Protein backbone atom coordinates (compact mmCIF):
# COMPACT_ATOMS: atom_id res chain seq x y z
CA UNK A 1 0.00 0.00 0.00
CA UNK A 2 1.42 3.37 -0.96
CA UNK A 3 1.63 6.29 1.46
CA UNK A 4 -1.10 8.09 -0.47
CA UNK A 5 -3.41 5.07 -0.25
CA UNK A 6 -2.66 4.69 3.47
CA UNK A 7 -3.48 8.34 4.16
CA UNK A 8 -6.70 8.11 2.17
CA UNK A 9 -7.72 4.95 4.04
CA UNK A 10 -7.02 6.57 7.42
CA UNK A 11 -8.91 9.76 6.50
CA UNK A 12 -11.94 7.77 5.40
CA UNK A 13 -11.82 5.81 8.64
CA UNK A 14 -11.54 8.99 10.70
CA UNK A 15 -14.55 10.52 8.93
CA UNK A 16 -16.57 7.44 9.77
CA UNK A 17 -15.25 7.41 13.31
CA UNK A 18 -16.38 10.97 14.08
CA UNK A 19 -20.00 9.98 13.56
CA UNK A 20 -19.49 6.80 15.54
CA UNK A 21 -17.72 8.74 18.30
CA UNK A 22 -20.78 10.93 18.87
CA UNK A 23 -22.90 7.81 19.22
CA UNK A 24 -20.38 6.14 21.57
CA UNK A 25 -20.20 9.23 23.79
CA UNK A 26 -23.96 9.37 24.03
CA UNK A 27 -24.23 5.66 24.79
CA UNK A 28 -21.45 5.84 27.41
CA UNK A 29 -23.07 8.83 29.06
CA UNK A 30 -26.49 7.16 29.18
CA UNK A 31 -25.21 3.81 30.43
CA UNK A 32 -22.89 5.22 33.09
CA UNK A 33 -25.74 7.35 34.45
CA UNK A 34 -28.03 4.39 35.03
CA UNK A 35 -25.35 1.80 35.88
CA UNK A 36 -25.64 2.18 39.69
CA UNK A 37 -29.39 1.48 39.48
CA UNK A 38 -28.78 -1.48 37.15
CA UNK A 39 -26.14 -2.90 39.52
CA UNK A 40 -28.58 -2.64 42.42
CA UNK A 41 -31.35 -4.30 40.42
CA UNK A 42 -29.10 -7.16 39.28
CA UNK A 43 -27.87 -7.70 42.83
CA UNK A 44 -31.36 -7.73 44.35
CA UNK A 45 -33.08 -9.84 41.69
CA UNK A 46 -30.23 -11.93 40.30
CA UNK A 47 -31.04 -10.95 36.72
CA UNK A 48 -28.28 -9.96 34.32
CA UNK A 49 -29.23 -7.06 32.08
CA UNK A 50 -27.62 -6.67 28.67
CA UNK A 51 -27.69 -2.93 28.01
CA UNK A 52 -25.91 -3.43 24.71
CA UNK A 53 -29.21 -4.66 23.33
CA UNK A 54 -30.66 -1.16 23.83
CA UNK A 55 -29.57 0.79 20.78
CA UNK A 56 -28.76 4.49 20.91
CA UNK A 57 -28.94 6.60 17.78
CA UNK A 58 -27.93 10.20 17.29
CA UNK A 59 -31.53 11.31 17.88
CA UNK A 60 -32.20 9.11 20.95
CA UNK A 61 -32.95 11.13 24.07
CA UNK A 62 -32.04 10.05 27.56
CA UNK A 63 -35.72 9.60 28.43
CA UNK A 64 -36.24 7.37 25.37
CA UNK A 65 -33.26 5.27 26.48
CA UNK A 66 -34.70 4.90 30.00
CA UNK A 67 -38.12 4.03 28.59
CA UNK A 68 -36.61 1.32 26.36
CA UNK A 69 -34.80 -0.27 29.32
CA UNK A 70 -37.90 -0.10 31.52
CA UNK A 71 -40.00 -1.68 28.79
CA UNK A 72 -37.53 -4.46 27.98
CA UNK A 73 -36.78 -5.39 31.59
CA UNK A 74 -40.02 -4.30 33.33
CA UNK A 75 -38.23 -2.22 35.94
CA UNK A 76 -38.81 1.26 37.32
CA UNK A 77 -36.04 3.79 36.66
CA UNK A 78 -38.20 6.90 37.10
CA UNK A 79 -35.95 8.13 39.93
CA UNK A 80 -33.19 8.80 37.37
CA UNK A 81 -33.55 12.20 35.75
CA UNK A 82 -32.09 14.24 32.91
CA UNK A 83 -30.16 16.31 35.47
CA UNK A 84 -28.47 13.08 36.67
CA UNK A 85 -27.44 12.42 33.08
CA UNK A 86 -26.19 16.01 32.63
CA UNK A 87 -24.14 15.76 35.82
CA UNK A 88 -22.70 12.44 34.71
CA UNK A 89 -21.89 13.83 31.27
CA UNK A 90 -19.94 16.66 32.91
CA UNK A 91 -17.87 14.10 34.82
CA UNK A 92 -17.23 12.10 31.65
CA UNK A 93 -16.13 15.22 29.81
CA UNK A 94 -13.77 16.14 32.64
CA UNK A 95 -12.23 12.67 32.69
CA UNK A 96 -11.87 12.70 28.91
CA UNK A 97 -10.27 16.13 29.04
CA UNK A 98 -7.66 14.96 31.55
CA UNK A 99 -7.10 11.81 29.49
CA UNK A 100 -6.57 13.83 26.32
CA UNK A 101 -4.04 16.07 28.06
CA UNK A 102 -2.04 13.17 29.50
CA UNK A 103 -2.35 10.59 26.75
CA UNK A 104 0.11 12.14 24.28
CA UNK A 105 2.74 12.67 26.97
CA UNK A 106 2.35 9.11 28.22
CA UNK A 107 2.46 7.69 24.68
CA UNK A 108 5.65 9.67 24.00
CA UNK A 109 7.21 8.55 27.26
CA UNK A 110 6.49 4.91 26.48
CA UNK A 111 7.88 5.22 22.94
CA UNK A 112 11.05 6.90 24.20
CA UNK A 113 11.46 4.26 26.90
CA UNK A 114 11.15 1.49 24.30
CA UNK A 115 13.52 3.38 22.00
CA UNK A 116 16.15 3.61 24.75
CA UNK A 117 15.70 -0.04 25.66
CA UNK A 118 16.33 -1.07 22.05
CA UNK A 119 19.42 1.14 21.82
CA UNK A 120 20.74 -0.38 25.05
CA UNK A 121 20.02 -3.87 23.65
CA UNK A 122 22.40 -3.28 20.72
CA UNK A 123 19.87 -2.52 18.03
CA UNK A 124 21.93 -0.35 15.69
CA UNK A 125 19.15 1.04 13.57
CA UNK A 126 16.35 2.33 15.77
CA UNK A 127 14.07 5.13 14.62
CA UNK A 128 10.96 6.96 15.68
CA UNK A 129 9.10 8.11 12.61
CA UNK A 130 5.80 9.78 11.76
CA UNK A 131 3.73 7.17 10.00
CA UNK A 132 1.05 9.68 8.94
CA UNK A 133 -0.35 13.08 9.88
CA UNK A 134 -1.10 13.66 13.57
CA UNK A 135 -4.61 14.91 12.74
CA UNK A 136 -5.50 11.50 11.31
CA UNK A 137 -4.58 9.84 14.60
CA UNK A 138 -2.52 10.90 17.62
CA UNK A 139 -0.90 7.47 17.48
CA UNK A 140 0.97 8.42 14.35
CA UNK A 141 4.50 7.58 15.50
CA UNK A 142 6.04 4.21 14.75
CA UNK A 143 9.11 2.66 16.34
CA UNK A 144 11.30 0.85 13.82
CA UNK A 145 14.33 -1.13 14.84
CA UNK A 146 16.74 -3.50 13.11
CA UNK A 147 19.48 -5.47 14.79
CA UNK A 148 22.33 -5.57 12.30
CA UNK A 149 25.24 -6.88 14.37
CA UNK A 150 25.79 -8.98 17.45
CA UNK A 151 27.77 -6.93 19.91
CA UNK A 152 28.96 -8.18 23.25
mmCIF file of C-alpha atoms in Angstrom:
data_model
loop_
_atom_site.group_PDB
_atom_site.id
_atom_site.type_symbol
_atom_site.label_atom_id
_atom_site.label_comp_id
_atom_site.label_asym_id
_atom_site.label_seq_id
_atom_site.Cartn_x
_atom_site.Cartn_y
_atom_site.Cartn_z
ATOM 1 C CA UNK A 1 0.000 0.000 0.000
ATOM 2 C CA UNK A 2 1.423 3.372 -0.963
ATOM 3 C CA UNK A 3 1.627 6.294 1.462
ATOM 4 C CA UNK A 4 -1.100 8.094 -0.469
ATOM 5 C CA UNK A 5 -3.414 5.072 -0.246
ATOM 6 C CA UNK A 6 -2.663 4.688 3.473
ATOM 7 C CA UNK A 7 -3.484 8.343 4.159
ATOM 8 C CA UNK A 8 -6.699 8.107 2.173
ATOM 9 C CA UNK A 9 -7.724 4.948 4.041
ATOM 10 C CA UNK A 10 -7.021 6.572 7.418
ATOM 11 C CA UNK A 11 -8.906 9.758 6.504
ATOM 12 C CA UNK A 12 -11.942 7.767 5.399
ATOM 13 C CA UNK A 13 -11.817 5.806 8.636
ATOM 14 C CA UNK A 14 -11.541 8.992 10.702
ATOM 15 C CA UNK A 15 -14.553 10.523 8.930
ATOM 16 C CA UNK A 16 -16.569 7.439 9.767
ATOM 17 C CA UNK A 17 -15.248 7.408 13.313
ATOM 18 C CA UNK A 18 -16.383 10.969 14.079
ATOM 19 C CA UNK A 19 -20.005 9.979 13.563
ATOM 20 C CA UNK A 20 -19.493 6.795 15.544
ATOM 21 C CA UNK A 21 -17.720 8.741 18.298
ATOM 22 C CA UNK A 22 -20.781 10.928 18.871
ATOM 23 C CA UNK A 23 -22.896 7.807 19.221
ATOM 24 C CA UNK A 24 -20.378 6.143 21.570
ATOM 25 C CA UNK A 25 -20.203 9.229 23.794
ATOM 26 C CA UNK A 26 -23.956 9.373 24.034
ATOM 27 C CA UNK A 27 -24.229 5.655 24.789
ATOM 28 C CA UNK A 28 -21.449 5.842 27.407
ATOM 29 C CA UNK A 29 -23.073 8.830 29.060
ATOM 30 C CA UNK A 30 -26.488 7.156 29.176
ATOM 31 C CA UNK A 31 -25.205 3.811 30.432
ATOM 32 C CA UNK A 32 -22.893 5.218 33.089
ATOM 33 C CA UNK A 33 -25.743 7.353 34.452
ATOM 34 C CA UNK A 34 -28.030 4.387 35.032
ATOM 35 C CA UNK A 35 -25.347 1.800 35.883
ATOM 36 C CA UNK A 36 -25.641 2.177 39.687
ATOM 37 C CA UNK A 37 -29.395 1.478 39.484
ATOM 38 C CA UNK A 38 -28.783 -1.478 37.151
ATOM 39 C CA UNK A 39 -26.140 -2.899 39.515
ATOM 40 C CA UNK A 40 -28.576 -2.644 42.422
ATOM 41 C CA UNK A 41 -31.354 -4.295 40.418
ATOM 42 C CA UNK A 42 -29.102 -7.156 39.281
ATOM 43 C CA UNK A 43 -27.868 -7.701 42.832
ATOM 44 C CA UNK A 44 -31.362 -7.729 44.353
ATOM 45 C CA UNK A 45 -33.080 -9.839 41.692
ATOM 46 C CA UNK A 46 -30.233 -11.931 40.303
ATOM 47 C CA UNK A 47 -31.042 -10.949 36.723
ATOM 48 C CA UNK A 48 -28.281 -9.961 34.323
ATOM 49 C CA UNK A 49 -29.228 -7.061 32.077
ATOM 50 C CA UNK A 50 -27.616 -6.668 28.666
ATOM 51 C CA UNK A 51 -27.694 -2.931 28.011
ATOM 52 C CA UNK A 52 -25.905 -3.432 24.706
ATOM 53 C CA UNK A 53 -29.211 -4.658 23.334
ATOM 54 C CA UNK A 54 -30.659 -1.158 23.831
ATOM 55 C CA UNK A 55 -29.569 0.790 20.776
ATOM 56 C CA UNK A 56 -28.761 4.489 20.913
ATOM 57 C CA UNK A 57 -28.941 6.600 17.784
ATOM 58 C CA UNK A 58 -27.930 10.201 17.286
ATOM 59 C CA UNK A 59 -31.534 11.305 17.879
ATOM 60 C CA UNK A 60 -32.204 9.107 20.948
ATOM 61 C CA UNK A 61 -32.952 11.133 24.067
ATOM 62 C CA UNK A 62 -32.040 10.048 27.561
ATOM 63 C CA UNK A 63 -35.721 9.604 28.429
ATOM 64 C CA UNK A 64 -36.235 7.374 25.374
ATOM 65 C CA UNK A 65 -33.264 5.274 26.483
ATOM 66 C CA UNK A 66 -34.699 4.904 29.998
ATOM 67 C CA UNK A 67 -38.119 4.031 28.587
ATOM 68 C CA UNK A 68 -36.611 1.317 26.358
ATOM 69 C CA UNK A 69 -34.802 -0.267 29.322
ATOM 70 C CA UNK A 70 -37.899 -0.096 31.518
ATOM 71 C CA UNK A 71 -39.999 -1.677 28.787
ATOM 72 C CA UNK A 72 -37.532 -4.461 27.981
ATOM 73 C CA UNK A 73 -36.780 -5.390 31.593
ATOM 74 C CA UNK A 74 -40.022 -4.299 33.327
ATOM 75 C CA UNK A 75 -38.226 -2.217 35.936
ATOM 76 C CA UNK A 76 -38.807 1.264 37.321
ATOM 77 C CA UNK A 77 -36.038 3.791 36.657
ATOM 78 C CA UNK A 78 -38.199 6.904 37.104
ATOM 79 C CA UNK A 79 -35.954 8.135 39.927
ATOM 80 C CA UNK A 80 -33.186 8.795 37.368
ATOM 81 C CA UNK A 81 -33.552 12.204 35.751
ATOM 82 C CA UNK A 82 -32.092 14.239 32.912
ATOM 83 C CA UNK A 83 -30.157 16.309 35.473
ATOM 84 C CA UNK A 84 -28.468 13.079 36.671
ATOM 85 C CA UNK A 85 -27.443 12.420 33.082
ATOM 86 C CA UNK A 86 -26.194 16.009 32.629
ATOM 87 C CA UNK A 87 -24.139 15.760 35.821
ATOM 88 C CA UNK A 88 -22.699 12.435 34.713
ATOM 89 C CA UNK A 89 -21.885 13.827 31.273
ATOM 90 C CA UNK A 90 -19.938 16.655 32.914
ATOM 91 C CA UNK A 91 -17.874 14.096 34.825
ATOM 92 C CA UNK A 92 -17.227 12.096 31.655
ATOM 93 C CA UNK A 93 -16.133 15.224 29.809
ATOM 94 C CA UNK A 94 -13.771 16.142 32.639
ATOM 95 C CA UNK A 95 -12.228 12.669 32.688
ATOM 96 C CA UNK A 96 -11.867 12.697 28.906
ATOM 97 C CA UNK A 97 -10.271 16.134 29.035
ATOM 98 C CA UNK A 98 -7.657 14.963 31.546
ATOM 99 C CA UNK A 99 -7.100 11.810 29.491
ATOM 100 C CA UNK A 100 -6.566 13.826 26.316
ATOM 101 C CA UNK A 101 -4.036 16.067 28.065
ATOM 102 C CA UNK A 102 -2.039 13.173 29.504
ATOM 103 C CA UNK A 103 -2.348 10.588 26.750
ATOM 104 C CA UNK A 104 0.108 12.140 24.282
ATOM 105 C CA UNK A 105 2.737 12.670 26.973
ATOM 106 C CA UNK A 106 2.349 9.108 28.218
ATOM 107 C CA UNK A 107 2.462 7.693 24.677
ATOM 108 C CA UNK A 108 5.647 9.673 23.996
ATOM 109 C CA UNK A 109 7.208 8.555 27.259
ATOM 110 C CA UNK A 110 6.491 4.906 26.477
ATOM 111 C CA UNK A 111 7.881 5.219 22.943
ATOM 112 C CA UNK A 112 11.047 6.896 24.195
ATOM 113 C CA UNK A 113 11.460 4.264 26.897
ATOM 114 C CA UNK A 114 11.147 1.487 24.300
ATOM 115 C CA UNK A 115 13.517 3.377 22.001
ATOM 116 C CA UNK A 116 16.148 3.612 24.749
ATOM 117 C CA UNK A 117 15.696 -0.038 25.663
ATOM 118 C CA UNK A 118 16.333 -1.072 22.047
ATOM 119 C CA UNK A 119 19.419 1.137 21.819
ATOM 120 C CA UNK A 120 20.744 -0.384 25.053
ATOM 121 C CA UNK A 121 20.018 -3.866 23.647
ATOM 122 C CA UNK A 122 22.399 -3.283 20.721
ATOM 123 C CA UNK A 123 19.874 -2.525 18.026
ATOM 124 C CA UNK A 124 21.932 -0.348 15.694
ATOM 125 C CA UNK A 125 19.146 1.044 13.566
ATOM 126 C CA UNK A 126 16.349 2.334 15.769
ATOM 127 C CA UNK A 127 14.072 5.128 14.619
ATOM 128 C CA UNK A 128 10.965 6.960 15.684
ATOM 129 C CA UNK A 129 9.096 8.114 12.608
ATOM 130 C CA UNK A 130 5.799 9.784 11.757
ATOM 131 C CA UNK A 131 3.727 7.166 9.997
ATOM 132 C CA UNK A 132 1.049 9.675 8.944
ATOM 133 C CA UNK A 133 -0.352 13.080 9.884
ATOM 134 C CA UNK A 134 -1.104 13.662 13.569
ATOM 135 C CA UNK A 135 -4.611 14.905 12.736
ATOM 136 C CA UNK A 136 -5.504 11.500 11.314
ATOM 137 C CA UNK A 137 -4.577 9.843 14.603
ATOM 138 C CA UNK A 138 -2.518 10.905 17.622
ATOM 139 C CA UNK A 139 -0.900 7.470 17.483
ATOM 140 C CA UNK A 140 0.965 8.416 14.352
ATOM 141 C CA UNK A 141 4.501 7.576 15.500
ATOM 142 C CA UNK A 142 6.039 4.211 14.750
ATOM 143 C CA UNK A 143 9.112 2.657 16.343
ATOM 144 C CA UNK A 144 11.296 0.846 13.824
ATOM 145 C CA UNK A 145 14.329 -1.130 14.840
ATOM 146 C CA UNK A 146 16.744 -3.501 13.111
ATOM 147 C CA UNK A 147 19.483 -5.467 14.794
ATOM 148 C CA UNK A 148 22.332 -5.570 12.295
ATOM 149 C CA UNK A 149 25.239 -6.876 14.367
ATOM 150 C CA UNK A 150 25.788 -8.983 17.448
ATOM 151 C CA UNK A 151 27.774 -6.934 19.913
ATOM 152 C CA UNK A 152 28.962 -8.178 23.245
#
